[in-house]
Amino acid sequence: MLNSLTRLGLAAGLAVSLAACASTDHGVRSAGDRPMDLSSTEASLWYQTDEAESRLQASGQLNSDPALNAWVNARICEVAGTFCDDLRLYILESPTFNASMAPNGMAIVNTGLLLRAETTDELAFVLGHEFVHFEENHFLERHAAMRNANVTSTVLGSVIGVAGGGGLSSFGSLLAYGGALSFSRSQETEADTKGLIHATEAGYSADAGAAIWSNLLDELTASDHDEVTRRGNDGGVFGTHPDIDVRIASLTAQAADLPVHDGDRAAYRRIIRPFLQDWLDMHIVRRDHGATLALVDRLAGQGEDLGVLQYARGRIYAMRADDGDDALALAEFEAATRHADAPADAWRAIGEMRRAQGDNPAAAAAFQAYLDHSPQARDRYLIERLITDLTGTQP
Amino acid sequence: MKHVALAATLAVGGLIAPFSAHADDAPADGHAPAQYLIMEPNAEIIFITTGGAEVRADWTEAATNNLRGHFSDQISSAGYTVTGFDSDAQHADEIQQLLYLFELVSASADLNMPHKGGRGSNHDITLGETASLLREHYNADRAIFVDHYSQIESGGVFMTQVLVGTATGFTPPSQNVRATIGTIIDLETGDIVERAQATLGDARDEGESAGIVTRVLNNLPLE
């Protein structure tokens, strides 16, 4: 009797759970769309992203530079076309390589992405990728897939458990969530493919997609941290994104049939140049010296901004502090000062290193050069006292 | 964080002694009744289904509207002048930051801190004198902040609990939660004047929402 009741209950539970499964196909949205049914999951996601957006607006992490915001927004409009008015850009001062477009139109571009792109074409590809997630309702579909995975996991786990499967019930969960993650990876592939088309239709070069992923993969590979190094190609069955080398191969093949032209690196660098040092500083303090060195080396390969970039390289060596790094750091700081764009802090760093070596005249000269290059330095009084101590004279 | 604080409040709700004054206490000493600013209720209603939990925008909106209206009606009916916070207005950044600060103050105020004297000992946490921005903007003496959090299970979740109970002999506990907290802030000092909470009640329903507000105000001394 109990077995019959159990089977009846399981059948009822299965029916209820299956009825709770949601469709994972939400089609393509139209410009100006917003959920009319406030009881829907879509309205729930909009509500939550509206809340997140209002908090973001009050955040101190936003880059408020009008020119940069206008320029990036114009690139979004190029790839988003008629959806331009539905999207609201926020440039987030964050060193991570990321961007997103939420269902309610909140578009976030991290400065870590702007720093890593070498051309406007590469930026346009990433914006196109994120726009596909927005246009194709991927966020909503992924939410439905995860919800279905929860239901399936519960039902399969219960059925296997009640049937005496015990420890095997977790396999039900593996199957369910493995399916949801596979769905997520297929969305990323779709976003890469269609995003590249959006970017090329806006006039950007088709080889930019593979290029930005290749550069990122190099950086991840150079990381000091195993978990970061693995991040590039740890997709597997439980990854939310495909392996980067798979994405590079796919985008390279796709680009063969699309227009390709040389990207204007110098023009793009002019856009980000005012922020270059601040954005690099955010990377340096993360203390992933291998990855940051790879990034700096790549940026320096363009042959511009060498004062800023060699100063950054010097800071990395100084923070890493391996054997011989002091000499490398000093050499980089001194090389930086030979370029017109060298930050005043390069002379200060030289002063500190010379002082540590006991070379007081050289330290005093470097500190004086620092004050000459930064007359309004906040630590001016301290540096003047240092020079006095080092030389016995007033500066 | 808000949920943690509300859950903590729920857990010890039965220990709270009633406060000394009530909403229907008319000001008897001749001074003018305080002007109350009713802040936009910070409500969230979660729908728990077999597929997971999600915020219900329609229920949250209904609860927000009900609580806002009933706090305003019941306080003005008690003889106090009431002003509503205009959530659609473009306020100064400082006021927006003040609202976020209140979320932290609210979440922290009920934390049980044994080394400081236990629950309630953290009520000296304050919004600070920037609260006077609201006083100046709305010409009010005190503000009432309202937090509401509900979790509502679906029929499918209930069926699953019955199923699991039948099959294993153990019935998972209900995940239904209802909690509403009212906080009076002195807009001159930013200090918490009093906090009171009510459990149970469905804020989506207009009648039940009125009951929730009455029970909160029964434990909030208006003056």
Coordinates of C-alpha atoms in Angstrom, one line a residue:
Chain A
M1 CA 0.0 0.0 0.0
L2 CA 2.8 2.4 1.0
N3 CA 4.7 1.5 -2.2
S4 CA 1.6 2.4 -4.2
L5 CA 1.2 5.7 -2.4
T6 CA 4.9 6.4 -3.0
R7 CA 4.6 5.7 -6.6
L8 CA 1.5 7.8 -6.8
G9 CA 3.2 10.6 -5.0
L10 CA 6.2 10.4 -7.2
A11 CA 4.1 10.5 -10.3
A12 CA 2.2 13.5 -9.0
G13 CA 5.5 15.2 -8.1
L14 CA 6.9 14.4 -11.5
A15 CA 3.8 15.9 -13.1
V16 CA 4.0 19.0 -11.0
S17 CA 7.7 19.5 -11.6
L18 CA 7.5 19.0 -15.3
A19 CA 4.6 21.4 -15.4
A20 CA 7.0 23.9 -13.7
C21 CA 9.6 23.6 -16.5
A22 CA 9.8 26.7 -18.5
S23 CA 10.5 27.2 -22.1
T24 CA 14.1 28.1 -22.9
D25 CA 13.2 29.7 -26.2
H26 CA 12.3 33.4 -25.8
G27 CA 13.0 34.4 -29.3
V28 CA 14.4 37.7 -30.5
R29 CA 13.3 40.9 -28.9
S30 CA 12.1 44.1 -30.7
A31 CA 13.4 47.6 -30.0
G32 CA 11.5 49.2 -27.2
D33 CA 10.3 45.9 -25.7
R34 CA 9.6 45.7 -22.0
P35 CA 7.6 43.1 -20.1
M36 CA 3.9 43.9 -19.9
D37 CA 3.1 41.0 -17.5
L38 CA 4.5 41.9 -14.1
S39 CA 3.9 38.4 -12.9
S40 CA 6.4 37.0 -15.4
T41 CA 9.9 35.8 -14.9
E42 CA 11.0 38.5 -17.4
A43 CA 9.5 41.2 -15.2
S44 CA 11.3 39.7 -12.2
L45 CA 14.6 40.0 -14.0
W46 CA 13.8 43.5 -15.1
Y47 CA 12.9 44.4 -11.6
Q48 CA 16.1 43.1 -10.2
T49 CA 18.3 44.7 -12.9
D50 CA 16.5 48.0 -12.4
E51 CA 17.4 47.8 -8.8
A52 CA 21.0 46.9 -9.7
E53 CA 21.1 49.8 -12.1
S54 CA 19.9 52.4 -9.6
R55 CA 22.7 51.2 -7.2
L56 CA 25.2 51.4 -10.0
Q57 CA 24.2 55.0 -10.8
A58 CA 25.2 55.9 -7.2
S59 CA 28.4 53.9 -7.4
G60 CA 31.7 55.7 -7.1
Q61 CA 33.2 53.2 -9.5
L62 CA 31.8 54.7 -12.6
N63 CA 34.0 56.5 -15.1
S64 CA 32.2 59.8 -15.6
D65 CA 34.4 61.2 -18.4
P66 CA 31.9 62.7 -20.8
A67 CA 34.1 62.2 -23.9
L68 CA 34.9 58.6 -23.2
N69 CA 31.3 57.7 -22.4
A70 CA 30.1 59.4 -25.5
W71 CA 32.6 57.6 -27.7
V72 CA 31.9 54.1 -26.2
N73 CA 28.2 54.8 -26.4
A74 CA 28.5 55.6 -30.1
R75 CA 30.2 52.3 -30.7
I76 CA 27.3 50.5 -28.9
C77 CA 24.8 52.3 -31.1
E78 CA 26.8 51.2 -34.2
V79 CA 26.4 47.5 -33.4
A80 CA 23.0 47.8 -31.7
G81 CA 21.3 49.8 -34.5
T82 CA 17.6 50.4 -33.7
F83 CA 18.1 49.2 -30.1
C84 CA 20.4 52.1 -29.4
D85 CA 17.8 54.0 -27.3
D86 CA 17.1 50.9 -25.2
L87 CA 20.7 50.7 -23.9
R88 CA 22.2 52.8 -21.2
L89 CA 26.0 52.7 -20.9
Y90 CA 27.9 52.6 -17.7
I91 CA 31.7 52.4 -17.8
L92 CA 32.9 50.6 -14.7
E93 CA 36.4 51.3 -13.3
S94 CA 37.3 47.6 -12.9
P95 CA 40.4 45.8 -14.1
T96 CA 38.6 42.7 -15.1
F97 CA 38.0 41.9 -18.8
N98 CA 34.2 42.1 -19.0
A99 CA 31.1 43.7 -20.4
S100 CA 27.4 42.9 -20.1
M101 CA 24.0 44.0 -21.4
A102 CA 21.2 43.2 -18.9
P103 CA 17.6 42.6 -20.0
N104 CA 16.5 46.1 -18.9
G105 CA 19.1 47.7 -21.1
M106 CA 21.8 48.4 -18.5
A107 CA 25.0 48.1 -20.5
I108 CA 28.2 47.8 -18.5
V109 CA 31.7 48.1 -20.0
N110 CA 34.6 47.5 -17.7
T111 CA 37.7 49.6 -18.1
G112 CA 39.6 46.3 -18.1
L113 CA 38.1 45.6 -21.5
L114 CA 38.9 49.1 -22.8
L115 CA 42.5 48.7 -21.7
R116 CA 42.9 45.3 -23.4
A117 CA 41.3 46.1 -26.7
E118 CA 44.0 47.2 -29.2
T119 CA 41.6 48.5 -31.8
T120 CA 38.1 49.8 -32.0
D121 CA 37.3 46.7 -34.1
E122 CA 38.1 44.5 -31.1
L123 CA 35.9 46.6 -28.8
A124 CA 33.1 46.5 -31.4
F125 CA 33.3 42.7 -31.5
V126 CA 32.9 42.4 -27.7
L127 CA 30.0 44.9 -27.8
G128 CA 28.4 43.0 -30.6
H129 CA 28.8 39.8 -28.6
E130 CA 27.1 41.3 -25.6
F131 CA 24.4 42.9 -27.7
V132 CA 23.5 39.4 -29.0
H133 CA 22.9 38.2 -25.4
F134 CA 20.6 41.2 -25.1
E135 CA 18.8 40.9 -28.4
E136 CA 18.3 37.1 -28.2
N137 CA 17.1 37.2 -24.6
H138 CA 19.9 34.9 -23.5
F139 CA 19.7 36.1 -19.9
L140 CA 16.1 35.1 -19.7
E141 CA 16.7 31.8 -21.5
R142 CA 19.6 30.9 -19.2
H143 CA 17.5 31.7 -16.2
A144 CA 14.8 29.3 -17.6
A145 CA 17.4 26.6 -18.3
M146 CA 18.8 26.8 -14.7
R147 CA 15.3 26.7 -13.3
N148 CA 14.5 23.6 -15.4
A149 CA 17.8 22.1 -14.1
N150 CA 16.6 22.7 -10.6
V151 CA 13.3 21.0 -11.2
T152 CA 15.0 18.0 -13.1
S153 CA 17.6 17.7 -10.4
T154 CA 14.9 17.5 -7.7
V155 CA 12.8 15.0 -9.5
L156 CA 15.6 12.7 -10.7
G157 CA 17.2 12.9 -7.3
S158 CA 13.9 12.0 -5.5
V159 CA 13.1 9.2 -8.0
I160 CA 16.5 7.6 -7.7
G161 CA 16.6 8.1 -4.0
V162 CA 13.2 6.6 -3.3
A163 CA 13.9 3.8 -5.7
G164 CA 16.8 2.8 -3.5
G165 CA 19.5 4.5 -5.6
G166 CA 20.8 6.4 -2.5
G167 CA 24.2 7.8 -3.4
L168 CA 23.4 7.7 -7.1
S169 CA 20.9 10.5 -6.7
S170 CA 23.6 13.1 -7.3
F171 CA 24.0 11.8 -10.8
G172 CA 20.6 13.2 -11.5
S173 CA 21.9 16.7 -10.5
L174 CA 25.0 16.2 -12.6
L175 CA 22.9 15.5 -15.6
A176 CA 20.5 18.3 -15.0
Y177 CA 23.1 21.0 -14.4
G178 CA 25.4 19.7 -17.1
G179 CA 22.6 20.3 -19.5
A180 CA 22.1 23.9 -18.3
L181 CA 25.8 24.7 -18.6
S182 CA 25.9 23.2 -22.1
F183 CA 23.1 25.5 -22.9
S184 CA 25.1 28.5 -21.6
R185 CA 28.1 27.5 -23.7
S186 CA 25.9 27.3 -26.8
Q187 CA 24.7 30.8 -26.1
E188 CA 28.2 32.1 -25.9
T189 CA 29.1 30.5 -29.2
E190 CA 26.0 32.1 -30.7
A191 CA 26.9 35.4 -29.3
D192 CA 30.4 35.1 -30.8
T193 CA 29.1 34.2 -34.2
K194 CA 26.3 36.8 -34.4
G195 CA 28.3 39.4 -32.6
L196 CA 31.0 39.2 -35.2
I197 CA 28.4 39.7 -37.9
H198 CA 27.0 42.8 -36.1
A199 CA 30.5 44.2 -35.8
T200 CA 31.4 43.6 -39.5
E201 CA 28.1 45.0 -40.6
A202 CA 29.0 48.2 -38.7
G203 CA 32.2 48.3 -40.7
Y204 CA 34.6 46.7 -38.3
S205 CA 37.2 44.1 -39.2
A206 CA 36.2 40.4 -38.9
D207 CA 39.6 39.3 -37.5
A208 CA 39.1 41.4 -34.4
G209 CA 37.2 38.6 -32.6
A210 CA 39.9 36.1 -32.7
A211 CA 42.5 38.7 -32.0
I212 CA 41.1 39.9 -28.7
W213 CA 40.6 36.3 -27.5
S214 CA 44.1 35.4 -28.5
N215 CA 45.6 38.3 -26.5
L216 CA 43.5 37.4 -23.5
L217 CA 44.6 33.8 -23.7
D218 CA 48.2 34.9 -23.7
E219 CA 47.6 37.0 -20.7
L220 CA 45.8 34.2 -18.8
T221 CA 48.6 31.8 -19.7
A222 CA 51.2 34.2 -18.3
S223 CA 49.4 34.5 -14.9
D224 CA 51.1 33.7 -11.7
H225 CA 48.0 31.9 -10.4
D226 CA 47.1 28.4 -11.6
E227 CA 43.3 29.1 -11.3
V228 CA 43.7 32.1 -13.6
T229 CA 45.8 30.1 -16.1
R230 CA 43.2 27.4 -16.2
R231 CA 40.4 29.9 -16.7
G232 CA 41.2 30.2 -20.4
N233 CA 40.5 26.6 -21.2
D234 CA 38.6 25.0 -18.4
G235 CA 35.3 24.9 -20.2
G236 CA 34.7 21.1 -20.1
V237 CA 31.2 19.9 -19.3
F238 CA 30.9 22.2 -16.3
G239 CA 32.1 25.5 -17.9
T240 CA 29.7 28.4 -18.6
H241 CA 31.9 29.5 -21.5
P242 CA 33.6 27.5 -24.3
D243 CA 37.3 27.1 -24.2
I244 CA 39.1 30.2 -25.5
D245 CA 41.1 28.3 -28.1
V246 CA 37.9 26.8 -29.4
R247 CA 36.4 30.2 -29.7
I248 CA 39.5 31.5 -31.5
A249 CA 39.4 28.7 -34.0
S250 CA 35.7 29.2 -34.7
L251 CA 36.0 33.0 -35.1
T252 CA 39.0 32.6 -37.3
A253 CA 37.1 30.3 -39.6
Q254 CA 34.1 32.6 -39.6
A255 CA 36.3 35.6 -40.4
A256 CA 37.5 33.9 -43.6
D257 CA 34.2 34.8 -45.3
L258 CA 33.9 38.3 -43.9
P259 CA 35.6 41.6 -44.6
V260 CA 39.0 42.1 -42.9
H261 CA 41.1 45.2 -42.8
D262 CA 43.9 46.6 -40.6
G263 CA 42.7 48.1 -37.4
D264 CA 43.9 51.6 -36.5
R265 CA 45.8 50.9 -33.2
A266 CA 47.1 54.5 -32.9
A267 CA 43.6 56.0 -33.2
Y268 CA 42.3 53.6 -30.5
R269 CA 45.2 54.4 -28.2
R270 CA 44.5 58.1 -28.5
I271 CA 41.0 57.4 -27.0
I272 CA 42.3 55.5 -23.9
R273 CA 45.6 57.3 -23.4
P274 CA 44.2 59.8 -20.8
F275 CA 43.3 56.8 -18.6
L276 CA 46.1 54.4 -19.4
Q277 CA 48.1 55.0 -16.2
D278 CA 45.2 54.7 -13.8
W279 CA 43.9 51.6 -15.5
L280 CA 47.3 50.0 -15.4
D281 CA 47.6 50.9 -11.7
M282 CA 44.4 48.9 -11.0
H283 CA 46.1 45.9 -12.6
I284 CA 49.4 46.2 -10.9
V285 CA 47.9 46.3 -7.4
R286 CA 46.2 42.9 -8.0
R287 CA 49.7 41.4 -7.8
D288 CA 49.3 39.0 -10.7
H289 CA 52.7 40.1 -12.0
G290 CA 53.0 37.6 -14.8
A291 CA 49.6 38.5 -16.4
T292 CA 50.2 42.2 -15.9
L293 CA 53.7 42.0 -17.4
A294 CA 52.2 40.2 -20.4
L295 CA 49.6 43.0 -20.8
V296 CA 52.2 45.8 -20.4
D297 CA 54.6 44.1 -22.9
R298 CA 51.8 43.8 -25.4
L299 CA 50.7 47.5 -25.0
A300 CA 54.4 48.6 -25.3
G301 CA 54.8 46.6 -28.5
Q302 CA 52.9 49.3 -30.2
G303 CA 55.8 51.7 -29.5
E304 CA 53.7 54.4 -27.9
D305 CA 53.2 55.6 -24.3
L306 CA 56.5 54.1 -23.3
G307 CA 57.0 56.5 -20.4
V308 CA 53.8 55.2 -18.7
L309 CA 54.3 51.6 -19.7
Q310 CA 58.0 51.4 -18.6
Y311 CA 57.1 53.0 -15.3
A312 CA 54.3 50.4 -15.0
R313 CA 56.8 47.6 -15.7
G314 CA 59.2 49.0 -13.1
R315 CA 56.4 49.0 -10.5
I316 CA 55.6 45.4 -11.3
Y317 CA 59.3 44.4 -10.8
A318 CA 59.5 46.4 -7.6
M319 CA 56.4 44.8 -6.2
R320 CA 57.4 41.3 -7.3
A321 CA 60.7 41.7 -5.5
D322 CA 62.3 38.4 -6.8
D323 CA 66.1 38.2 -7.0
G324 CA 67.4 40.8 -9.4
D325 CA 64.0 42.6 -9.6
D326 CA 65.4 45.8 -7.9
A327 CA 67.8 46.3 -10.7
L328 CA 65.2 45.5 -13.3
A329 CA 62.8 48.0 -11.7
L330 CA 65.4 50.7 -11.5
A331 CA 66.3 50.2 -15.1
E332 CA 62.7 50.5 -16.2
F333 CA 62.1 53.6 -14.1
E334 CA 65.2 55.3 -15.6
A335 CA 64.1 54.2 -19.1
A336 CA 60.7 55.7 -18.5
T337 CA 62.1 59.1 -17.6
R338 CA 63.7 59.3 -21.0
H339 CA 60.2 59.6 -22.6
A340 CA 58.1 62.7 -22.6
D341 CA 55.1 61.0 -21.1
A342 CA 56.9 59.6 -18.1
P343 CA 54.8 60.0 -14.9
A344 CA 56.5 62.2 -12.2
D345 CA 56.2 59.2 -10.0
A346 CA 59.0 57.5 -12.0
W347 CA 61.5 60.0 -10.6
R348 CA 60.1 59.5 -7.1
A349 CA 60.6 55.8 -7.5
I350 CA 64.2 56.3 -8.6
G351 CA 64.8 58.5 -5.6
E352 CA 63.5 55.9 -3.2
M353 CA 65.6 53.1 -4.8
R354 CA 68.8 55.2 -4.9
R355 CA 68.2 56.2 -1.3
A356 CA 67.8 52.5 -0.3
Q357 CA 71.2 51.9 -2.1
G358 CA 72.8 54.7 0.0
D359 CA 73.4 56.8 -3.1
N360 CA 72.3 60.0 -1.5
P361 CA 73.3 62.5 -4.3
A362 CA 71.5 60.5 -6.9
A363 CA 68.5 60.1 -4.7
A364 CA 68.3 63.8 -4.0
A365 CA 68.6 64.6 -7.7
A366 CA 65.8 62.2 -8.5
F367 CA 63.6 63.6 -5.8
Q368 CA 64.2 67.1 -7.0
A369 CA 63.3 66.0 -10.5
Y370 CA 60.1 64.6 -9.1
L371 CA 59.2 67.9 -7.6
D372 CA 60.1 69.7 -10.8
H373 CA 57.8 67.5 -12.8
S374 CA 55.0 67.6 -10.2
P375 CA 55.1 71.1 -8.5
Q376 CA 51.7 70.4 -6.8
A377 CA 52.7 67.0 -5.4
R378 CA 50.8 66.2 -2.3
D379 CA 53.9 64.9 -0.6
R380 CA 56.0 68.0 -1.5
Y381 CA 56.8 68.9 2.1
L382 CA 57.9 65.3 2.8
I383 CA 60.1 65.2 -0.3
E384 CA 61.7 68.6 0.5
R385 CA 62.6 67.3 4.0
L386 CA 64.1 64.2 2.4
I387 CA 66.2 66.3 0.1
T388 CA 67.4 68.3 3.0
D389 CA 68.3 65.2 4.9
L390 CA 70.1 63.7 1.9
T391 CA 72.1 66.8 1.0
G392 CA 72.1 69.0 4.1
T393 CA 70.8 71.9 2.0
Q394 CA 67.4 73.5 1.3
P395 CA 66.0 72.7 -2.2
Chain B
M1 CA 22.2 41.3 4.2
K2 CA 18.7 42.7 4.5
H3 CA 17.3 39.1 4.5
V4 CA 19.7 38.1 7.2
A5 CA 18.6 41.0 9.4
L6 CA 15.0 40.3 8.8
A7 CA 15.5 36.6 9.5
A8 CA 17.3 37.4 12.7
T9 CA 14.5 39.7 13.7
L10 CA 12.0 36.9 13.0
A11 CA 13.9 34.5 15.2
V12 CA 13.7 36.6 18.3
G13 CA 10.4 38.3 17.5
G14 CA 8.6 36.9 20.5
L15 CA 11.1 38.5 22.9
I16 CA 10.3 42.1 22.1
A17 CA 8.4 44.0 24.8
P18 CA 5.8 46.5 23.7
F19 CA 6.9 50.1 23.7
S20 CA 5.3 52.7 25.9
A21 CA 3.5 54.9 23.4
H22 CA 1.1 54.1 20.5
A23 CA 0.0 55.6 17.3
D24 CA -3.3 56.5 18.7
D25 CA -1.8 58.4 21.6
A26 CA -2.7 61.9 20.7
P27 CA 0.0 64.4 21.6
A28 CA -1.3 65.7 24.9
D29 CA 1.4 68.1 26.0
G30 CA 0.3 70.9 23.8
H31 CA 3.3 70.8 21.4
A32 CA 2.7 70.5 17.7
P33 CA 2.7 67.0 16.4
A34 CA 5.8 65.9 14.6
Q35 CA 5.9 66.0 10.9
Y36 CA 6.5 62.5 9.6
L37 CA 8.1 61.6 6.4
I38 CA 7.0 58.3 5.1
M39 CA 9.9 56.8 3.2
E40 CA 9.3 54.5 0.2
P41 CA 8.9 51.0 1.6
N42 CA 11.8 48.8 0.8
A43 CA 9.8 45.6 0.0
E44 CA 10.7 42.4 -1.7
I45 CA 8.5 39.4 -2.2
I46 CA 10.1 36.2 -3.3
F47 CA 8.2 33.4 -5.0
I48 CA 9.7 30.0 -4.2
T49 CA 8.9 27.3 -6.8
T50 CA 10.3 23.8 -7.4
G51 CA 12.5 25.5 -10.0
G52 CA 14.0 28.0 -7.6
A53 CA 13.3 31.4 -6.1
E54 CA 12.6 34.7 -8.0
V55 CA 11.5 38.2 -7.0
R56 CA 7.9 38.8 -8.1
A57 CA 7.7 42.3 -9.5
D58 CA 3.9 42.5 -9.4
W59 CA 3.7 41.3 -5.8
T60 CA 6.5 43.5 -4.7
E61 CA 4.8 46.5 -6.3
A62 CA 1.5 45.7 -4.7
A63 CA 3.1 45.3 -1.2
T64 CA 5.1 48.5 -1.6
N65 CA 1.9 50.5 -2.6
N66 CA -0.1 48.9 0.2
L67 CA 2.4 49.6 2.9
R68 CA 3.1 53.1 1.8
G69 CA -0.6 54.0 1.7
H70 CA -1.4 52.4 5.1
F71 CA 1.5 53.9 7.0
S72 CA 0.5 57.3 5.6
D73 CA -3.2 56.8 6.4
Q74 CA -2.8 55.4 9.9
I75 CA -0.3 58.0 11.0
S76 CA -2.3 60.9 9.7
S77 CA -5.4 59.4 11.2
A78 CA -3.6 59.5 14.6
G79 CA -3.3 63.3 14.2
Y80 CA 0.2 63.7 12.8
T81 CA 1.2 65.6 9.7
V82 CA 2.5 63.2 7.1
T83 CA 4.6 63.8 4.0
G84 CA 5.5 61.1 1.5
F85 CA 9.0 60.6 0.1
D86 CA 9.0 61.3 -3.6
S87 CA 10.7 58.3 -5.1
D88 CA 10.3 59.5 -8.6
A89 CA 12.1 62.8 -7.9
Q90 CA 15.7 63.3 -8.8
H91 CA 17.3 63.8 -5.4
A92 CA 20.7 65.0 -4.6
D93 CA 23.4 62.3 -4.6
E94 CA 23.8 62.8 -0.8
I95 CA 20.2 61.8 -0.3
Q96 CA 20.5 58.8 -2.5
Q97 CA 23.6 57.7 -0.5
L98 CA 21.6 58.3 2.7
L99 CA 19.0 55.8 1.6
Y100 CA 21.7 53.2 0.9
L101 CA 23.3 54.0 4.3
F102 CA 19.9 53.3 5.9
E103 CA 20.0 49.8 4.4
L104 CA 23.2 49.2 6.2
V105 CA 22.0 50.8 9.4
S106 CA 18.8 48.7 9.3
A107 CA 20.7 45.5 8.6
S108 CA 23.2 46.2 11.4
A109 CA 20.8 47.5 14.1
D110 CA 19.3 44.2 14.9
L111 CA 22.5 42.1 14.8
N112 CA 23.0 40.1 17.9
M113 CA 26.2 41.3 19.4
P114 CA 26.9 39.5 22.6
H115 CA 30.0 41.4 23.4
K116 CA 28.0 44.7 23.3
G117 CA 25.1 43.5 25.4
G118 CA 23.1 41.3 23.0
R119 CA 20.2 42.1 20.7
G120 CA 19.2 45.7 20.5
S121 CA 22.5 47.0 21.8
N122 CA 23.4 48.0 18.4
H123 CA 20.5 50.6 18.1
D124 CA 23.0 53.4 18.8
I125 CA 24.1 53.0 15.2
T126 CA 23.0 56.2 13.4
L127 CA 22.5 57.7 10.0
G128 CA 24.4 60.8 11.3
E129 CA 23.6 64.4 10.8
T130 CA 23.3 64.1 7.0
A131 CA 19.8 62.9 7.8
S132 CA 19.0 66.5 8.2
L133 CA 19.1 66.7 4.3
L134 CA 15.7 65.0 4.4
R135 CA 14.5 67.3 7.2
E136 CA 15.4 70.3 5.1
H137 CA 14.0 68.9 1.8
Y138 CA 10.7 67.7 3.2
N139 CA 10.3 69.9 6.3
A140 CA 9.8 66.9 8.5
D141 CA 11.0 66.1 12.0
R142 CA 11.1 62.3 11.7
A143 CA 11.2 59.7 9.0
I144 CA 9.6 56.3 9.1
F145 CA 11.6 53.7 7.1
V146 CA 9.8 50.5 6.2
D147 CA 11.4 47.1 5.4
H148 CA 9.3 44.2 4.2
Y149 CA 10.4 40.8 3.2
S150 CA 8.3 37.8 2.2
Q151 CA 8.9 34.4 0.9
I152 CA 5.9 32.6 -0.6
E153 CA 6.0 29.0 -1.5
S154 CA 4.2 27.7 -4.6
G155 CA 1.7 24.8 -4.5
G156 CA 4.4 22.7 -6.3
V157 CA 6.8 23.2 -3.4
F158 CA 4.1 22.2 -0.9
M159 CA 3.3 19.1 -2.9
T160 CA 7.0 18.2 -3.0
Q161 CA 7.3 18.6 0.7
V162 CA 4.3 16.3 1.2
L163 CA 5.9 13.9 -1.3
V164 CA 9.2 13.9 0.5
G165 CA 7.4 13.5 3.9
T166 CA 5.4 10.6 2.6
A167 CA 8.4 8.9 1.1
T168 CA 11.0 9.5 3.8
G169 CA 9.1 10.3 7.0
F170 CA 10.9 13.7 7.1
T171 CA 8.9 16.7 6.0
P172 CA 11.1 19.7 5.0
P173 CA 10.3 22.8 6.9
S174 CA 8.2 25.5 5.3
Q175 CA 10.1 28.3 3.6
N176 CA 7.3 30.8 4.0
V177 CA 8.5 34.0 5.6
R178 CA 6.8 37.3 6.4
A179 CA 8.5 40.2 8.2
T180 CA 7.9 43.9 8.3
I181 CA 10.0 46.3 10.3
G182 CA 9.3 50.0 10.9
T183 CA 12.1 52.3 12.0
I184 CA 11.7 55.9 13.2
I185 CA 14.7 58.1 12.5
D186 CA 15.2 61.5 14.1
L187 CA 16.0 63.8 11.2
E188 CA 18.0 66.2 13.2
T189 CA 20.5 63.7 14.7
G190 CA 20.0 60.7 12.3
D191 CA 19.5 58.4 15.4
I192 CA 17.2 55.5 15.5
V193 CA 14.3 56.6 17.8
E194 CA 12.6 53.2 17.7
R195 CA 12.2 50.0 15.7
A196 CA 9.3 47.6 15.7
Q197 CA 8.5 44.6 13.7
A198 CA 5.5 42.5 12.8
T199 CA 5.6 38.9 11.5
L200 CA 2.9 37.2 9.5
G201 CA 0.5 38.9 7.2
D202 CA 0.3 39.1 3.5
A203 CA 1.4 42.6 2.4
R204 CA 0.1 41.9 -1.1
D205 CA -3.4 42.0 0.2
E206 CA -4.8 45.4 1.0
G207 CA -6.7 44.3 4.2
E208 CA -3.8 42.3 5.5
S209 CA -1.4 45.1 4.8
A210 CA -3.5 47.4 7.0
G211 CA -3.3 44.9 9.8
I212 CA 0.5 44.6 9.4
V213 CA 0.9 48.4 9.6
T214 CA -1.4 48.6 12.7
R215 CA 0.7 45.9 14.5
V216 CA 4.0 47.7 13.6
L217 CA 2.6 51.1 14.8
N218 CA 1.4 49.5 18.0
N219 CA 5.0 49.2 19.0
L220 CA 6.3 52.5 17.6
P221 CA 6.0 55.5 19.8
L222 CA 4.9 58.5 17.7
E223 CA 5.2 61.9 19.3

